[in-house]
Short mmCIF file of N, CA and C in Angstrom, two decimals:
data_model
loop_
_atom_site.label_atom_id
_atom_site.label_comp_id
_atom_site.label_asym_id
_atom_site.label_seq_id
_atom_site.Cartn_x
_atom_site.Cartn_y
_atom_site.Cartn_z
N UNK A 992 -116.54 21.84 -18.85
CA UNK A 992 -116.25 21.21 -17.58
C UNK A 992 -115.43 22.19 -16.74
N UNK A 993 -115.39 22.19 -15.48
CA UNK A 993 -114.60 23.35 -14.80
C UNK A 993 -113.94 22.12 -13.51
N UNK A 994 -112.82 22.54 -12.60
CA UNK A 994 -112.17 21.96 -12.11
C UNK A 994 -110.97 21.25 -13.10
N UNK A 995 -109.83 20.59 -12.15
CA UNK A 995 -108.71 20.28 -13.00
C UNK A 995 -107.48 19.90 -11.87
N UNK A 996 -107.01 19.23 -12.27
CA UNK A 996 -105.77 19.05 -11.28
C UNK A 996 -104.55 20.21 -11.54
N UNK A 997 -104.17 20.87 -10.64
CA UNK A 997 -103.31 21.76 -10.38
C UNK A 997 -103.31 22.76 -11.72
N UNK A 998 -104.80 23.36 -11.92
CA UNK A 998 -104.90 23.98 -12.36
C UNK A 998 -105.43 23.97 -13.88
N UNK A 999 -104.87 22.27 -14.51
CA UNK A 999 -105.04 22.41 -15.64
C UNK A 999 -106.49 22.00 -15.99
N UNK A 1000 -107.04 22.92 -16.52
CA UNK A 1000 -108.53 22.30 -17.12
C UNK A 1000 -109.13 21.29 -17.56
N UNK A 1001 -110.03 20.52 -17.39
CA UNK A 1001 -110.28 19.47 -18.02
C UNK A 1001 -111.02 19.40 -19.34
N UNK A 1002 -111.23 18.81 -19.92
CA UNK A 1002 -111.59 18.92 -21.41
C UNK A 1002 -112.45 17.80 -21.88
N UNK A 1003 -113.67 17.85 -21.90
CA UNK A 1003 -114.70 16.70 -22.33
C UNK A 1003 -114.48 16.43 -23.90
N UNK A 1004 -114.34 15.68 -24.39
CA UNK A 1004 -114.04 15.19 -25.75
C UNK A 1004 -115.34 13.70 -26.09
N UNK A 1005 -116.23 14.31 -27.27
CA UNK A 1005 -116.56 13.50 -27.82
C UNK A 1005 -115.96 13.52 -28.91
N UNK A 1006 -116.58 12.30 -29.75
CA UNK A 1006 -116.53 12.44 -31.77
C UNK A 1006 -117.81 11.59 -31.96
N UNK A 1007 -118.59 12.88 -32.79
CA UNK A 1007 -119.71 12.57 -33.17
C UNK A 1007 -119.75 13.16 -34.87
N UNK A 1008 -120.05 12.59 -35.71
CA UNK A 1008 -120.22 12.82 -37.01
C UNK A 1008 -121.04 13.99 -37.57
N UNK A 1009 -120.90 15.25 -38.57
CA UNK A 1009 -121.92 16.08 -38.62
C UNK A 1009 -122.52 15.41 -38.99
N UNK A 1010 -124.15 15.67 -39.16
CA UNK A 1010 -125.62 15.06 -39.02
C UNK A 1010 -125.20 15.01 -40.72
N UNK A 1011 -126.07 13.93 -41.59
CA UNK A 1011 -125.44 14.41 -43.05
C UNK A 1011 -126.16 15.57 -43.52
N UNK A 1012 -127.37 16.12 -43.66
CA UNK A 1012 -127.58 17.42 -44.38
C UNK A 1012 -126.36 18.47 -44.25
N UNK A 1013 -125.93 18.35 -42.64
CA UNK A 1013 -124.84 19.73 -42.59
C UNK A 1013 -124.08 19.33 -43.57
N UNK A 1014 -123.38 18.38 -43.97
CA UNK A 1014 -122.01 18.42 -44.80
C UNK A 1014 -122.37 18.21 -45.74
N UNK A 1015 -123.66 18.18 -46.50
CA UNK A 1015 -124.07 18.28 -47.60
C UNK A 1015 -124.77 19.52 -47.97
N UNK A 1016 -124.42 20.91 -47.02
CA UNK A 1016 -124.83 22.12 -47.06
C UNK A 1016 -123.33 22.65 -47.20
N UNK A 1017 -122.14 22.16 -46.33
CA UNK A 1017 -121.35 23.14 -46.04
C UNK A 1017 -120.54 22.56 -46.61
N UNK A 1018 -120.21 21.71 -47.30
CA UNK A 1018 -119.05 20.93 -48.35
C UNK A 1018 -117.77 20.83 -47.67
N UNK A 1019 -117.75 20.59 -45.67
CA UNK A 1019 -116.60 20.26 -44.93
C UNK A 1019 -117.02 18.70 -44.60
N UNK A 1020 -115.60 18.48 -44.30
CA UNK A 1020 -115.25 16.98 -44.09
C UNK A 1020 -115.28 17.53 -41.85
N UNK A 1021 -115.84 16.48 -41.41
CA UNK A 1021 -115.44 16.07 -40.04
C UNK A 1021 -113.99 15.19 -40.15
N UNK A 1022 -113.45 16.06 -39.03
CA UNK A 1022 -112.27 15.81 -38.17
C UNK A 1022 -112.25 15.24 -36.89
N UNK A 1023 -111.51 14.15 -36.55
CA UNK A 1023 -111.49 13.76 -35.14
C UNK A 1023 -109.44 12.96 -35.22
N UNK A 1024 -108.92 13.72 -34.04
CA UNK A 1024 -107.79 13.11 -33.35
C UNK A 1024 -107.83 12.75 -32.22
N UNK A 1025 -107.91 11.05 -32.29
CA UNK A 1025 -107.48 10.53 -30.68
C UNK A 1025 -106.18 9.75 -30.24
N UNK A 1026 -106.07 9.77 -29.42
CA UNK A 1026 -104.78 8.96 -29.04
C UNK A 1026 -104.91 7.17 -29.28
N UNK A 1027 -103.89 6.82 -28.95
CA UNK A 1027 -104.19 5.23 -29.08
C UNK A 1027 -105.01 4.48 -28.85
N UNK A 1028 -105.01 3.03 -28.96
CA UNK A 1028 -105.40 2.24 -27.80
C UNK A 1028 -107.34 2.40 -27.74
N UNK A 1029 -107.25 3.37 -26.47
CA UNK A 1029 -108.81 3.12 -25.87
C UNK A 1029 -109.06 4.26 -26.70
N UNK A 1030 -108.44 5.44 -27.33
CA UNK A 1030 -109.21 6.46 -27.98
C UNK A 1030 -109.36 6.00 -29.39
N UNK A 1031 -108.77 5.18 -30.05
CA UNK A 1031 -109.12 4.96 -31.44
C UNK A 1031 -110.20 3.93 -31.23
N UNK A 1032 -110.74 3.15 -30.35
CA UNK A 1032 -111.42 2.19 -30.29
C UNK A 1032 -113.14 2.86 -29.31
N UNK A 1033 -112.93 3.68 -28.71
CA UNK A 1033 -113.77 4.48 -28.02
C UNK A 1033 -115.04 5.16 -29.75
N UNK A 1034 -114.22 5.28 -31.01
CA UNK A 1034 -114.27 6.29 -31.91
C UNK A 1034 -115.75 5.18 -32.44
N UNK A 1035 -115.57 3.30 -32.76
CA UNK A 1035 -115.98 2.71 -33.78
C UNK A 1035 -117.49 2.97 -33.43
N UNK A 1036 -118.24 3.37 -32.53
CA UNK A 1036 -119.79 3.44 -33.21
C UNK A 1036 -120.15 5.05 -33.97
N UNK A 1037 -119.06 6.09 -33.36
CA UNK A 1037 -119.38 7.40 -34.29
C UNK A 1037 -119.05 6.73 -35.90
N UNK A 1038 -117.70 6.36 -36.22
CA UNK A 1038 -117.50 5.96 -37.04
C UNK A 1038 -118.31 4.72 -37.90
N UNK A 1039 -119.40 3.87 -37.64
CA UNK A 1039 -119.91 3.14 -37.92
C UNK A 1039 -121.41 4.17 -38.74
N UNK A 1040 -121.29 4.83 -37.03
CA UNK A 1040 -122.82 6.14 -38.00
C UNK A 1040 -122.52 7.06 -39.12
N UNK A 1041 -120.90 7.16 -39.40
CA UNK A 1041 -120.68 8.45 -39.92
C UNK A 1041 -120.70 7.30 -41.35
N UNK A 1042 -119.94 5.87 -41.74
CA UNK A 1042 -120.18 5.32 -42.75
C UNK A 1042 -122.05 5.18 -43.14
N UNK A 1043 -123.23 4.66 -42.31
CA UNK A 1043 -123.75 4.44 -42.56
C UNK A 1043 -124.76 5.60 -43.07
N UNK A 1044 -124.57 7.27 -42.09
CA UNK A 1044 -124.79 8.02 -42.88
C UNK A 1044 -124.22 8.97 -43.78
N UNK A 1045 -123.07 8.28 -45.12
CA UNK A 1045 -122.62 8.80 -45.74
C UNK A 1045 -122.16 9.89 -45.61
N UNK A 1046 -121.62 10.46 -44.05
CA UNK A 1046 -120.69 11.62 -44.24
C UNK A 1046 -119.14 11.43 -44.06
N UNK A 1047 -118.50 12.57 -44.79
CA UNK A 1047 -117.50 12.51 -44.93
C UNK A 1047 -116.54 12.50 -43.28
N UNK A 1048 -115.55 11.75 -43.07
CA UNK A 1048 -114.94 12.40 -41.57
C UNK A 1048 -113.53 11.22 -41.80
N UNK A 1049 -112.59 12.03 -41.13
CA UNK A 1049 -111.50 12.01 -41.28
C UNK A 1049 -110.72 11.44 -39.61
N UNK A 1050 -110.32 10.25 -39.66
CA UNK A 1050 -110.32 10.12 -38.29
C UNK A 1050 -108.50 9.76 -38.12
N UNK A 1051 -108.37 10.56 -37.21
CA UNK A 1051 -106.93 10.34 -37.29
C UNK A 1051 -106.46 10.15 -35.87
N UNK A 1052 -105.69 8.53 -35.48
CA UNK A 1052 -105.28 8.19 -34.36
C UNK A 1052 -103.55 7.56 -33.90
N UNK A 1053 -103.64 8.16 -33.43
CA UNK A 1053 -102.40 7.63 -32.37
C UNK A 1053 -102.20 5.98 -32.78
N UNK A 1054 -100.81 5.70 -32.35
CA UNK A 1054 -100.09 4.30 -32.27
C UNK A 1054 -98.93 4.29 -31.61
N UNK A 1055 -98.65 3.25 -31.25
CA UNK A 1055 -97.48 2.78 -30.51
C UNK A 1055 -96.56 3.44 -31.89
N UNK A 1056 -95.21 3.44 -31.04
CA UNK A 1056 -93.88 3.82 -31.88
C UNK A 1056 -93.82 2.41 -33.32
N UNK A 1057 -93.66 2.86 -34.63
CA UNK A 1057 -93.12 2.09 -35.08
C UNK A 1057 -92.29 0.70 -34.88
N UNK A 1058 -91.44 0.82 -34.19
CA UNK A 1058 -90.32 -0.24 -33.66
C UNK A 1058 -90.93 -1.42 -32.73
N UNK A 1059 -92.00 -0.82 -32.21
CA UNK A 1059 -92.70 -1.23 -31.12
C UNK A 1059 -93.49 -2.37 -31.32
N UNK A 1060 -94.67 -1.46 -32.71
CA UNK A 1060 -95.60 -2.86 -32.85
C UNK A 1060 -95.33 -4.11 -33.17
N UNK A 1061 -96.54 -4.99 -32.36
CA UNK A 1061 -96.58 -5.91 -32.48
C UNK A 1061 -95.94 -7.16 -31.23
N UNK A 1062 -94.96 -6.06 -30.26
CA UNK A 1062 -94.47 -6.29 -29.31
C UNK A 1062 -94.68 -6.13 -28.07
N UNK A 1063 -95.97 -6.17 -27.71
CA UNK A 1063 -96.57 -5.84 -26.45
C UNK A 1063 -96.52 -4.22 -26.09
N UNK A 1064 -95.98 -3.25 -26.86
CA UNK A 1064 -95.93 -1.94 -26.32
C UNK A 1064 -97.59 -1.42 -25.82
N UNK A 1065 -97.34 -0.34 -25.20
CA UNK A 1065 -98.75 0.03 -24.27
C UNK A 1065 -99.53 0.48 -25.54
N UNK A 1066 -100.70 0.03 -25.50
CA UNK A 1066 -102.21 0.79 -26.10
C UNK A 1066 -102.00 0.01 -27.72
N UNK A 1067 -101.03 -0.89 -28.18
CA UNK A 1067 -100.47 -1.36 -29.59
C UNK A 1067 -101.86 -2.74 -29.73
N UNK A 1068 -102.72 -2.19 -30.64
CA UNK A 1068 -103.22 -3.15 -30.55
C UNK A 1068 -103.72 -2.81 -32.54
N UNK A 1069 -104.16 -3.86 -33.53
CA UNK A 1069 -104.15 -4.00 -34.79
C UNK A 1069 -105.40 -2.96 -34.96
N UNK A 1070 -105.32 -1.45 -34.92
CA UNK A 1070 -106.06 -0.49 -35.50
C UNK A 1070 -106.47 -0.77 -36.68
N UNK A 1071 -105.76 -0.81 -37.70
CA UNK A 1071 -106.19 -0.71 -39.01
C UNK A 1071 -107.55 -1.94 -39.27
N UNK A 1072 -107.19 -3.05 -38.77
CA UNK A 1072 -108.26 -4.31 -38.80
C UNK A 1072 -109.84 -3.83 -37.80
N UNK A 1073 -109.65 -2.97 -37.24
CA UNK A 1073 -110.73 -2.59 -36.55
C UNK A 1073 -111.75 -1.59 -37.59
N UNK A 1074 -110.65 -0.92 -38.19
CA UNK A 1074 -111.49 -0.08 -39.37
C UNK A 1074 -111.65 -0.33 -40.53
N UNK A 1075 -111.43 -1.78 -40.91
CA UNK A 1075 -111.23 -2.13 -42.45
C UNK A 1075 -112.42 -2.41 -42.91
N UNK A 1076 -113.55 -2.56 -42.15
CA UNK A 1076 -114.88 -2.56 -42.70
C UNK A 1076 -115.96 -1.46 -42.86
N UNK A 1077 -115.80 -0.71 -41.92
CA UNK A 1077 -116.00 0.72 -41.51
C UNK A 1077 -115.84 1.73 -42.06
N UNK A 1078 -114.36 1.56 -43.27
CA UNK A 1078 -113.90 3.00 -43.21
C UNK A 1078 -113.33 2.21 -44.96
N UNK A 1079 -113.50 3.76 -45.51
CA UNK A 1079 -113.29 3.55 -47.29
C UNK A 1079 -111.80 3.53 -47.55
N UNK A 1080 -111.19 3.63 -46.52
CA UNK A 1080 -109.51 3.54 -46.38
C UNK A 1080 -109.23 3.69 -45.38
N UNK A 1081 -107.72 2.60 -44.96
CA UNK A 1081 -107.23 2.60 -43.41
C UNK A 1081 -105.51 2.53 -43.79
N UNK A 1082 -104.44 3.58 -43.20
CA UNK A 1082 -103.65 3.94 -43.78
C UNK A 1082 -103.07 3.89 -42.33
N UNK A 1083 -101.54 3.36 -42.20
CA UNK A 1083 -100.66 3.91 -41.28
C UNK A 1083 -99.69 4.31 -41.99
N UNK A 1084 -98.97 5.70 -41.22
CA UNK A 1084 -98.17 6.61 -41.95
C UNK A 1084 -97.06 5.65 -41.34
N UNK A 1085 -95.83 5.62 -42.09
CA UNK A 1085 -94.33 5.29 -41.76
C UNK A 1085 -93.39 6.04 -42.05
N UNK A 1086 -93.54 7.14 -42.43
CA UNK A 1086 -92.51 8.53 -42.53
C UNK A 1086 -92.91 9.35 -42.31
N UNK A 1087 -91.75 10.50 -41.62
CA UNK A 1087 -92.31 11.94 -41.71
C UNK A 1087 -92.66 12.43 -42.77
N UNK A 1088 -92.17 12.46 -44.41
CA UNK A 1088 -92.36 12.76 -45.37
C UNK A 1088 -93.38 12.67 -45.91
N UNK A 1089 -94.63 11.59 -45.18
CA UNK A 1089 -95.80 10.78 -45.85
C UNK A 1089 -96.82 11.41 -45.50
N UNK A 1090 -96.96 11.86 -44.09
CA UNK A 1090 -97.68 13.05 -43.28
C UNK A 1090 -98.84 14.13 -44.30
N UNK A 1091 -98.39 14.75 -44.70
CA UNK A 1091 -99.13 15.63 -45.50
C UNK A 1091 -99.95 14.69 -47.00
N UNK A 1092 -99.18 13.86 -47.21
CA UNK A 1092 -99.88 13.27 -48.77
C UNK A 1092 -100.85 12.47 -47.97
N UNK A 1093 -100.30 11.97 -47.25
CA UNK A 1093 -101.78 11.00 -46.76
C UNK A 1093 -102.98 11.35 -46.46
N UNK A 1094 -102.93 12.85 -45.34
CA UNK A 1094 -104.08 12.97 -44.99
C UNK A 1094 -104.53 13.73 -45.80
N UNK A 1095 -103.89 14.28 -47.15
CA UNK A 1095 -104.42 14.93 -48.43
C UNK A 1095 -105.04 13.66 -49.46
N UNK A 1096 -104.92 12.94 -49.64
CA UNK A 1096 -105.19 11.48 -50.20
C UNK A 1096 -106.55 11.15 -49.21
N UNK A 1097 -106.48 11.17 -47.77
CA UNK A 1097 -107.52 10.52 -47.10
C UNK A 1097 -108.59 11.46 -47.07
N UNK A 1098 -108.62 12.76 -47.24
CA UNK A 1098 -109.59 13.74 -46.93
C UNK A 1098 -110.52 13.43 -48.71
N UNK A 1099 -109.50 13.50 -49.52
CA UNK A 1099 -110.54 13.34 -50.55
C UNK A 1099 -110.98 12.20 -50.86
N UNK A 1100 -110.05 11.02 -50.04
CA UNK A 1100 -111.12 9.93 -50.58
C UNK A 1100 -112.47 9.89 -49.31
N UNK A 1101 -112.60 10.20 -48.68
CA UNK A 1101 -113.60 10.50 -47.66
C UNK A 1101 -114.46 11.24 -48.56
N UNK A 1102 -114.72 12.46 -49.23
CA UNK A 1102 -115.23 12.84 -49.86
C UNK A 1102 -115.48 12.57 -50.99
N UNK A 1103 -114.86 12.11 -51.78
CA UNK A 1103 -115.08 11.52 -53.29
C UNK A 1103 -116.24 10.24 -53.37
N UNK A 1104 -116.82 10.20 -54.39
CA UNK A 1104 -117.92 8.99 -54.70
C UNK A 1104 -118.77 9.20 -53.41
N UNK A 1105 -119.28 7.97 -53.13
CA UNK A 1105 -120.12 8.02 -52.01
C UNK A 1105 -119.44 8.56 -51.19
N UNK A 1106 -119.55 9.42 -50.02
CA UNK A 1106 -118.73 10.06 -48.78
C UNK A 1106 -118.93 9.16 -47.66
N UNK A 1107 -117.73 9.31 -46.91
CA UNK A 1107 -117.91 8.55 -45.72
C UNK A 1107 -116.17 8.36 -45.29
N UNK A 1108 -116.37 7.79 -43.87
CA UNK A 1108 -115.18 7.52 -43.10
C UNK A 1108 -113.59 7.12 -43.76
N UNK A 1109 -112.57 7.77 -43.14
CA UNK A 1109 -111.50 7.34 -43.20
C UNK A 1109 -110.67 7.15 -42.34
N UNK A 1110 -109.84 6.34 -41.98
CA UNK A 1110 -108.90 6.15 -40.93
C UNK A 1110 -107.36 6.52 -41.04
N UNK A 1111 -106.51 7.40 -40.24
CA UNK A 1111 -105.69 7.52 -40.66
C UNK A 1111 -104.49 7.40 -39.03
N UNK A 1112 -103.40 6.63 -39.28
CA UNK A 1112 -102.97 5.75 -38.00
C UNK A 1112 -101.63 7.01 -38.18
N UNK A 1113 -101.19 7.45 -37.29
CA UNK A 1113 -99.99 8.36 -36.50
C UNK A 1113 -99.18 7.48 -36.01
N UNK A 1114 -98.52 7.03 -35.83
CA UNK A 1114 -97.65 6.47 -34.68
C UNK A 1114 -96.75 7.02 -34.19
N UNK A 1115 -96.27 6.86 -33.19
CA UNK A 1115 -96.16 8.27 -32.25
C UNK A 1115 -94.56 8.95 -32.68
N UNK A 1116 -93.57 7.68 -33.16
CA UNK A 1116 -92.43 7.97 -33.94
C UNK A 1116 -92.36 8.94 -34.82
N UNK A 1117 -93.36 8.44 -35.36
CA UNK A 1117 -93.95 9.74 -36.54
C UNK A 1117 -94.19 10.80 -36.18
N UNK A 1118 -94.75 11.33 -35.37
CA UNK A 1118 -95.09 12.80 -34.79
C UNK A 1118 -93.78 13.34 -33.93
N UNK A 1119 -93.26 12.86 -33.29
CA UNK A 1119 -91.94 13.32 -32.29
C UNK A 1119 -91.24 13.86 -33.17
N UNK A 1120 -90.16 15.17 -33.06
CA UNK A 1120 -89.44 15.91 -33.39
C UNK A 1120 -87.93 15.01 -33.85
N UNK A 1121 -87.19 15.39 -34.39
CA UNK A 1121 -86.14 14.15 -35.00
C UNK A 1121 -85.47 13.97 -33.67
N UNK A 1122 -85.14 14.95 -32.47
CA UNK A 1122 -84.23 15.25 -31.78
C UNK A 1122 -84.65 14.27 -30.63
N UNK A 1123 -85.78 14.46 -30.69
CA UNK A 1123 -86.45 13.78 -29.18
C UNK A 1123 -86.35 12.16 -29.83
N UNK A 1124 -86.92 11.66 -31.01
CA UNK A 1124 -86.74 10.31 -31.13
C UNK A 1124 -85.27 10.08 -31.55
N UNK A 1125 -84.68 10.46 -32.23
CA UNK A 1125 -82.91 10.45 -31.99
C UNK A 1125 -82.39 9.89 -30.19
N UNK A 1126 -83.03 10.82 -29.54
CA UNK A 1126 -82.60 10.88 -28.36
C UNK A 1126 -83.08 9.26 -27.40
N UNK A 1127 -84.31 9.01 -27.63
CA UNK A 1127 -84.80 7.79 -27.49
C UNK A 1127 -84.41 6.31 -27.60
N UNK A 1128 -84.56 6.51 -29.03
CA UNK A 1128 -84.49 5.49 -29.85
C UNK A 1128 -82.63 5.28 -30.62
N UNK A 1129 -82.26 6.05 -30.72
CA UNK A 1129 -80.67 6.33 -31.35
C UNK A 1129 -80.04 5.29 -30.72
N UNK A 1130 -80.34 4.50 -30.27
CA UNK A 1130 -79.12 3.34 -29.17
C UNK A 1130 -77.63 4.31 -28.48
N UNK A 1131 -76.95 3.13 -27.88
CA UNK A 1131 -75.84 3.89 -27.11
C UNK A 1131 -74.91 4.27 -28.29
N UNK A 1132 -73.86 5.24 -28.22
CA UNK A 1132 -72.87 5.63 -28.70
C UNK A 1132 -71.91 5.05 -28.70
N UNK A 1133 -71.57 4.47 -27.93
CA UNK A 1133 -70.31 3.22 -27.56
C UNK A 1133 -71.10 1.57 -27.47
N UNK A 1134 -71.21 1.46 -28.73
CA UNK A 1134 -71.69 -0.03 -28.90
C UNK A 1134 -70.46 -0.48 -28.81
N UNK A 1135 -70.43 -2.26 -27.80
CA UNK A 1135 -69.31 -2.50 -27.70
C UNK A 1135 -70.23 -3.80 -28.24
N UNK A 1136 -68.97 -4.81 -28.99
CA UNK A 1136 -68.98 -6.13 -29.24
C UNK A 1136 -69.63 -5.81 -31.03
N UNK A 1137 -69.25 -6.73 -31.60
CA UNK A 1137 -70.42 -6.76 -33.41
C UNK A 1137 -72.01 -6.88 -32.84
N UNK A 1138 -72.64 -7.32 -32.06
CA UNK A 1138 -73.90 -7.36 -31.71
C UNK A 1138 -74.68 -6.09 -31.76
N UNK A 1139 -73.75 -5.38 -30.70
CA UNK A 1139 -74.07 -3.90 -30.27
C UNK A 1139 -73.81 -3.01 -31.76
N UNK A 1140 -72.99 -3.15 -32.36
CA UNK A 1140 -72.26 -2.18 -33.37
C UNK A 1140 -73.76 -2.46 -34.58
N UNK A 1141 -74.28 -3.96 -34.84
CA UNK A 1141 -75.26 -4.16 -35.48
C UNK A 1141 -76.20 -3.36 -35.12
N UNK A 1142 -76.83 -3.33 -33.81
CA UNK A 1142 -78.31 -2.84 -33.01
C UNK A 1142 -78.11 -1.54 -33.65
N UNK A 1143 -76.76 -0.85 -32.80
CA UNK A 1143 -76.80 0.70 -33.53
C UNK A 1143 -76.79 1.43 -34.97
N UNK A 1144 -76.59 0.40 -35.58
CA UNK A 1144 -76.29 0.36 -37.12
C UNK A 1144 -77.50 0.24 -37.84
N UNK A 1145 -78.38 -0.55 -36.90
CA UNK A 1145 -79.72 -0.70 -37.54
C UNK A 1145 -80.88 0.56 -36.88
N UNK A 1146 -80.60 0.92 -35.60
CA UNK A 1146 -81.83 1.85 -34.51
C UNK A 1146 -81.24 3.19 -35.86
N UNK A 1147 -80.03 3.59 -35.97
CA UNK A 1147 -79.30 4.24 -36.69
C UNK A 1147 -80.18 4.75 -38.24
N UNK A 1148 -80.21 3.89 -38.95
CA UNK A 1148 -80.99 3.47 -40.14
C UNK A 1148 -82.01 3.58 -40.07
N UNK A 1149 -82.70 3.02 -38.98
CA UNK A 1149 -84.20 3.40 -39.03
C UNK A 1149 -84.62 4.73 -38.51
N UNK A 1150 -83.73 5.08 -38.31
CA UNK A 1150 -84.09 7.19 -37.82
C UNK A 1150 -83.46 8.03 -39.28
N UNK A 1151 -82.77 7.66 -40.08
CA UNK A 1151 -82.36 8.50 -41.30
C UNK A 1151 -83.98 7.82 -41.95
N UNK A 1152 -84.34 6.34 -42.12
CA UNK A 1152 -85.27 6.53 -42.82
C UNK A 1152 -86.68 6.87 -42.61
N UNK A 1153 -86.60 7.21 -41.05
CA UNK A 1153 -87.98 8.06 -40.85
C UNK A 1153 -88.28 8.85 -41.28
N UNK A 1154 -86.73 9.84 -40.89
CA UNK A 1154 -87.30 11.62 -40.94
C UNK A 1154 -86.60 11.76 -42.54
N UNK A 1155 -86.44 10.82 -43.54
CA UNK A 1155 -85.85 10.79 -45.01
C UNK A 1155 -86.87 11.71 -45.51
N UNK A 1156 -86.18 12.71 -46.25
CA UNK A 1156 -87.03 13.58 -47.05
C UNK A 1156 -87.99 14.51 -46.28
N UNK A 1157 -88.02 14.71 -45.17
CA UNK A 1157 -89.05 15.43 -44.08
C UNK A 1157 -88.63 16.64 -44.32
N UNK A 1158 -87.63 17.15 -44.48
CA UNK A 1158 -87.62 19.06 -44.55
C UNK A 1158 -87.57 19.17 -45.90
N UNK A 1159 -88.12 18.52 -47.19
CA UNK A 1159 -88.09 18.80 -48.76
C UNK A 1159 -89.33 19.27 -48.55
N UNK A 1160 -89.38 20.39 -49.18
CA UNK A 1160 -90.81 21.48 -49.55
C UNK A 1160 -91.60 20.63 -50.46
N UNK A 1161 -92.86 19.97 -50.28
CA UNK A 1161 -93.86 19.13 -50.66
C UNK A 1161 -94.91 20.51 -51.32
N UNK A 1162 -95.69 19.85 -52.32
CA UNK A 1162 -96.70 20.21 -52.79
C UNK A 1162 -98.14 19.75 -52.41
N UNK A 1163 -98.30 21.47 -51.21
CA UNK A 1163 -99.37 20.97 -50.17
C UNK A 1163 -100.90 21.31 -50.35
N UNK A 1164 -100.95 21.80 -52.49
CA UNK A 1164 -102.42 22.27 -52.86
C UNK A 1164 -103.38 21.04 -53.08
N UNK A 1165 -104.52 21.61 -52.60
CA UNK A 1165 -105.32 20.51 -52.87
C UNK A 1165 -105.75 19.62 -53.82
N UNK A 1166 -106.20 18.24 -53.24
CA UNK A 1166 -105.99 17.70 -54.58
C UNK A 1166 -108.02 17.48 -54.93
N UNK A 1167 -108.05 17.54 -56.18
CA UNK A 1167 -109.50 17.52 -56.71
C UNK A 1167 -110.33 16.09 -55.95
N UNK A 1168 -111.38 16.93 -55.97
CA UNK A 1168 -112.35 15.96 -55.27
C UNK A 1168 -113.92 15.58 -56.13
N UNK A 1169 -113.83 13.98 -56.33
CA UNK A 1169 -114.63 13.70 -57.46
C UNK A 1169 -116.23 13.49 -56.86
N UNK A 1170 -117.02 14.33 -57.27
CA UNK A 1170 -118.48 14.66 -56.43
C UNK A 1170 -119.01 13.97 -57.31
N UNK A 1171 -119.82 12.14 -57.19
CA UNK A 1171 -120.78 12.29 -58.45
C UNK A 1171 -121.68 12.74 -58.86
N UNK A 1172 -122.37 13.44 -60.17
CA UNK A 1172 -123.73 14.16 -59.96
C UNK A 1172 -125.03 13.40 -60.48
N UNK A 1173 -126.04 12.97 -60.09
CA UNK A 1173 -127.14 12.91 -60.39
C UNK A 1173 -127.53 13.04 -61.98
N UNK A 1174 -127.73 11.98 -62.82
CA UNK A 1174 -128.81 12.17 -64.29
C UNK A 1174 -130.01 12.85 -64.32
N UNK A 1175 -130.42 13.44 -65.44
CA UNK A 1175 -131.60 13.60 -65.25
C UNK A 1175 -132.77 12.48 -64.98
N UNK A 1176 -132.01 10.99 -65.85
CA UNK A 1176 -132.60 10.07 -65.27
C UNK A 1176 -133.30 9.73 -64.29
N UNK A 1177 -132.09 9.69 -63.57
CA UNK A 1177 -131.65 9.26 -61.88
C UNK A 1177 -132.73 10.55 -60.95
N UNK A 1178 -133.02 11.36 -60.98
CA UNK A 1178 -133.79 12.28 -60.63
C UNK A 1178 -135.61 12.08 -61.20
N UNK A 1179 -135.79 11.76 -62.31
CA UNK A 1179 -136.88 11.49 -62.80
C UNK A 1179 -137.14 12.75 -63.26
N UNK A 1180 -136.87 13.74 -64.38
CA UNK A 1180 -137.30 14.78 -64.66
C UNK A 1180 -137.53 14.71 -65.71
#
């Protein structure tokens, strides 16, 4: 696409599933990241083709802040229930620490046994830097009254147990992926 507002380029974005022979030639999983809301929901007929033709793909979307759902926040609407039929697992992360095992957990179960779709939910708490959601979310510094001293005591708590364990060096090798193979039976030979 060419043109852009003040310069910045625009960027056409589909998600379409490899065709299955390719990923049954090239032994990669499809990737797709969208944002919330209208982009995780924009995704369900690729995702419907990519279950029905058994390829592997890894779909990973945006969410409202933690704290948020369920509370009218913008684009917060029940992701995981949209993909629970669709997809061979539907996972929202709730720590920084969880980040890497999950989408190491979701890539091979996408691939393992029959192949096909997985869903994997971000919420946006989760991705922000400690400093910027500290900065956000941290409540005021001068809580006045027990009410206030509670709120901060709790916004408080729930930022040690986000980013809990996030700078411990994780074990980020891959984990085995179970391919079933064909009998001679099952082949007729």
């Amino acid at each position: 696409m060419h043109g852009g507002f003040w310069g910045v380029p625009k960027i056409g974005v589909q998600m379409d599933p490899l065709p299955p022979p390719l990923h049954f030639l090239t032994g990669r999983i499809g990737v797709a990241a969208v944002t919330a809301g209208p982009g995780v929901t924009n995704t369900v007929t690729a995702v419907k083709n990519a279950q029905m033709a058994e390829s592997p793909v890894l779909l990973i979307g945006g969410a409202a802040a933690t704290l948020q759902k369920g509370r009218g926040a913008l684009q917060d609407i029940d992701q995981l229930s949209l993909f629970k039929t669709l997809c061979k697992s539907c996972v929202s992360v709730r720590a920084v620490r969880d980040i890497v095992p999950t989408l190491c957990k979701a890539i091979v179960t996408a691939q393992s046994g029959t192949p096909g779709p997985v869903f994997v939910e971000l919420p946006i708490d989760v991705l922000y830097p400690f400093h910027v959601v500290e900065k956000e979310i941290g409540g005021t510094k001068s809580a006045r009254g027990l009410r206030g001293r509670v709120v901060q005591w709790y916004l408080q708590n729930y930022i040690r147990n986000l980013f809990a364990g996030a700078w411990e060096p994780r074990d980020v090798s891959p984990l085995p992926v179970q391919v079933p193979l064909a009998t001679e039976d099952e082949v007729g030979f």
